[in-house]
């Protein structure tokens, strides 16, 4: 579902809906609401090993797994080592839940994922910019229409700012409608001498620190599916029902940011856009075209809970390829991107556009091999490299990755994730991220690409439309003392709406600099 011109989905369109690509050729598949095989693919027992645990608990076959090059099937990932999967005490209940989800309708459609791949391919060539943002981890407790609307609205604002500065299309992808599961650095956490399994996301267990909450519950997968579907339904309405119309650009400011520095800067830009629209209308140019009244918006999440992802994978009758219909785009994380691992094995067989999170630990040769496994046809838009390193590591390590990928002739979209490499502990014990460190990493990302002659293709942010105090700094300075006042995250600290908008202005100025080739720019990046 690119959230575009299709305003509503009837029960008939759910089974046979056609979308048009940029080349105007119909390519949306006909989906069956039921799996293609009568016999469930999910009956084999699923066990897993945490990254910090010894491999004796893995779901591996007789010998150590080899890099994924053989025949792929929906279940071939089960022959590989599966890290970060939860251990369910009741396997029969898990199988029953997965069979139920297997019979549910797809959340997204294959044709939409193909269109997204085309858009990301443009970003790889420097003709578009990818904006990917949303919650660190979605929550059952914070599920509401207002919460979804506010995050969507900030992404719309950021998209306008970036498009105005870069004069290129902005590909808007939310970490929404499925971003529940989280990898953890340790399988257990301890408080006051009590040791319990780590919280792994609302689709797996609860965040309350008690034994009952921390037991993985398969029924949470049903609730995650339902919430993802409802979130996507509302996003479709926002994207195509008039809310995202460019004529409303002056109305998108959030109430709490309205009189802030960033809010004022946004309103100034919005009025300039509004004046341009008025000029177009006066000149007889239509502003009622769908491109002006709707927006494209896609969803993404980390591919972590493989049994769930398998249960939502469908065979596309148009292309003959499998698509993971839980999201338009999926990414593999730093902890699960092993060449011979289960997650890479699963992802190489689905045709969705994919992201690869890489830190300063990534070896250039290994990255080239990983891209070869996931994108053997070297298709533009298939692979997005999401670099998360910290500013200094970015300057040292990223050039070697760019050169290795270029030498291999591989087409990728380079994206900066300036969040994960800059997490620190505040004096009060809460995790936070300094805005200045985030900015420094974005600056380093652009500098490296300018040095290497490559394209900075986008940014990947953990952010929210709420007025939280989780990351310190920014023009509306959040201090260590402020953290406890509105610290709501279930996992990692997020940029609030004002900080996210401030960062978008800075990135927009850097895009403008790249566009016009000047060495002077005003926002300090």
PDB file of N, CA, C and O in Angstrom, residues 21 25 45 47 57 113 121 150 228 233 251 269 313 360 375 393 418 424 482 497:
ATOM      1  N   UNK A  21       2.411   1.688 -11.544  1.00  0.00           N
ATOM      2  CA  UNK A  21       3.761   2.167 -11.258  1.00  0.00           C
ATOM      3  C   UNK A  21       3.988   3.456 -12.003  1.00  0.00           C
ATOM      4  O   UNK A  21       3.154   3.937 -12.749  1.00  0.00           O
ATOM      5  N   UNK A  25       2.225   0.870 -15.814  1.00  0.00           N
ATOM      6  CA  UNK A  25       1.875  -0.508 -16.125  1.00  0.00           C
ATOM      7  C   UNK A  25       1.268  -1.159 -14.899  1.00  0.00           C
ATOM      8  O   UNK A  25       1.815  -1.067 -13.814  1.00  0.00           O
ATOM      9  N   UNK A  45       8.496 -27.479  15.193  1.00  0.00           N
ATOM     10  CA  UNK A  45       8.821 -26.751  16.419  1.00  0.00           C
ATOM     11  C   UNK A  45       9.842 -25.660  16.131  1.00  0.00           C
ATOM     12  O   UNK A  45      10.764 -25.858  15.355  1.00  0.00           O
ATOM     13  N   UNK A  47      12.552 -23.167  17.848  1.00  0.00           N
ATOM     14  CA  UNK A  47      13.330 -22.732  18.998  1.00  0.00           C
ATOM     15  C   UNK A  47      14.332 -21.712  18.509  1.00  0.00           C
ATOM     16  O   UNK A  47      14.481 -21.493  17.327  1.00  0.00           O
ATOM     17  N   UNK A  57      21.598 -23.912  21.636  1.00  0.00           N
ATOM     18  CA  UNK A  57      20.143 -23.808  21.610  1.00  0.00           C
ATOM     19  C   UNK A  57      19.617 -23.391  20.237  1.00  0.00           C
ATOM     20  O   UNK A  57      18.473 -23.040  20.101  1.00  0.00           O
ATOM     21  N   UNK A 113       4.833  -2.523  -2.603  1.00  0.00           N
ATOM     22  CA  UNK A 113       6.243  -2.740  -2.270  1.00  0.00           C
ATOM     23  C   UNK A 113       7.125  -2.542  -3.503  1.00  0.00           C
ATOM     24  O   UNK A 113       8.235  -1.998  -3.405  1.00  0.00           O
ATOM     25  N   UNK A 121      15.004   3.324  -5.422  1.00  0.00           N
ATOM     26  CA  UNK A 121      15.992   3.278  -6.488  1.00  0.00           C
ATOM     27  C   UNK A 121      16.352   4.668  -6.987  1.00  0.00           C
ATOM     28  O   UNK A 121      17.506   4.945  -7.335  1.00  0.00           O
ATOM     29  N   UNK A 150      -0.302  12.458  14.832  1.00  0.00           N
ATOM     30  CA  UNK A 150       0.769  13.397  15.159  1.00  0.00           C
ATOM     31  C   UNK A 150       2.109  12.968  14.569  1.00  0.00           C
ATOM     32  O   UNK A 150       2.874  13.802  14.074  1.00  0.00           O
ATOM     33  N   UNK A 228      -1.546  -3.228  13.766  1.00  0.00           N
ATOM     34  CA  UNK A 228      -0.855  -2.847  12.533  1.00  0.00           C
ATOM     35  C   UNK A 228      -1.864  -2.561  11.425  1.00  0.00           C
ATOM     36  O   UNK A 228      -1.737  -1.570  10.692  1.00  0.00           O
ATOM     37  N   UNK A 233      -4.766   1.354   8.160  1.00  0.00           N
ATOM     38  CA  UNK A 233      -6.048   1.839   7.663  1.00  0.00           C
ATOM     39  C   UNK A 233      -6.189   3.339   7.886  1.00  0.00           C
ATOM     40  O   UNK A 233      -6.633   4.085   7.003  1.00  0.00           O
ATOM     41  N   UNK A 251      -1.413  24.109   7.910  1.00  0.00           N
ATOM     42  CA  UNK A 251      -2.228  23.625   9.040  1.00  0.00           C
ATOM     43  C   UNK A 251      -1.606  22.436   9.761  1.00  0.00           C
ATOM     44  O   UNK A 251      -2.231  21.875  10.661  1.00  0.00           O
ATOM     45  N   UNK A 269       8.106  28.841   5.980  1.00  0.00           N
ATOM     46  CA  UNK A 269       8.265  28.037   4.766  1.00  0.00           C
ATOM     47  C   UNK A 269       6.902  27.654   4.202  1.00  0.00           C
ATOM     48  O   UNK A 269       6.686  27.698   2.985  1.00  0.00           O
ATOM     49  N   UNK A 313       3.696 -13.981   4.828  1.00  0.00           N
ATOM     50  CA  UNK A 313       4.330 -14.006   3.509  1.00  0.00           C
ATOM     51  C   UNK A 313       3.400 -14.672   2.505  1.00  0.00           C
ATOM     52  O   UNK A 313       2.862 -15.752   2.757  1.00  0.00           O
ATOM     53  N   UNK A 360      30.030   0.356  12.891  1.00  0.00           N
ATOM     54  CA  UNK A 360      31.461   0.436  12.596  1.00  0.00           C
ATOM     55  C   UNK A 360      32.116  -0.943  12.620  1.00  0.00           C
ATOM     56  O   UNK A 360      33.260  -1.097  12.201  1.00  0.00           O
ATOM     57  N   UNK A 375      20.651  -9.397  -2.915  1.00  0.00           N
ATOM     58  CA  UNK A 375      20.308  -8.727  -4.172  1.00  0.00           C
ATOM     59  C   UNK A 375      21.178  -9.250  -5.314  1.00  0.00           C
ATOM     60  O   UNK A 375      21.953  -8.501  -5.919  1.00  0.00           O
ATOM     61  N   UNK A 393      33.343   7.467  14.018  1.00  0.00           N
ATOM     62  CA  UNK A 393      33.412   6.192  13.299  1.00  0.00           C
ATOM     63  C   UNK A 393      32.882   6.336  11.875  1.00  0.00           C
ATOM     64  O   UNK A 393      33.376   5.679  10.957  1.00  0.00           O
ATOM     65  N   UNK A 418      21.382   8.283  12.622  1.00  0.00           N
ATOM     66  CA  UNK A 418      22.245   8.961  13.608  1.00  0.00           C
ATOM     67  C   UNK A 418      21.817   8.751  15.045  1.00  0.00           C
ATOM     68  O   UNK A 418      22.316   9.432  15.946  1.00  0.00           O
ATOM     69  N   UNK A 424      23.525   7.380  25.314  1.00  0.00           N
ATOM     70  CA  UNK A 424      24.313   7.490  26.539  1.00  0.00           C
ATOM     71  C   UNK A 424      23.379   7.329  27.739  1.00  0.00           C
ATOM     72  O   UNK A 424      22.156   7.359  27.605  1.00  0.00           O
ATOM     73  N   UNK A 482      15.333  17.597  32.668  1.00  0.00           N
ATOM     74  CA  UNK A 482      14.011  17.551  32.044  1.00  0.00           C
ATOM     75  C   UNK A 482      13.569  16.134  31.669  1.00  0.00           C
ATOM     76  O   UNK A 482      12.387  15.907  31.393  1.00  0.00           O
ATOM     77  N   UNK A 497       8.888  16.138  18.341  1.00  0.00           N
ATOM     78  CA  UNK A 497       8.506  16.760  17.068  1.00  0.00           C
ATOM     79  C   UNK A 497       9.357  17.981  16.754  1.00  0.00           C
ATOM     80  O   UNK A 497       9.775  18.190  15.611  1.00  0.00           O
TER      81      UNK A 497
END
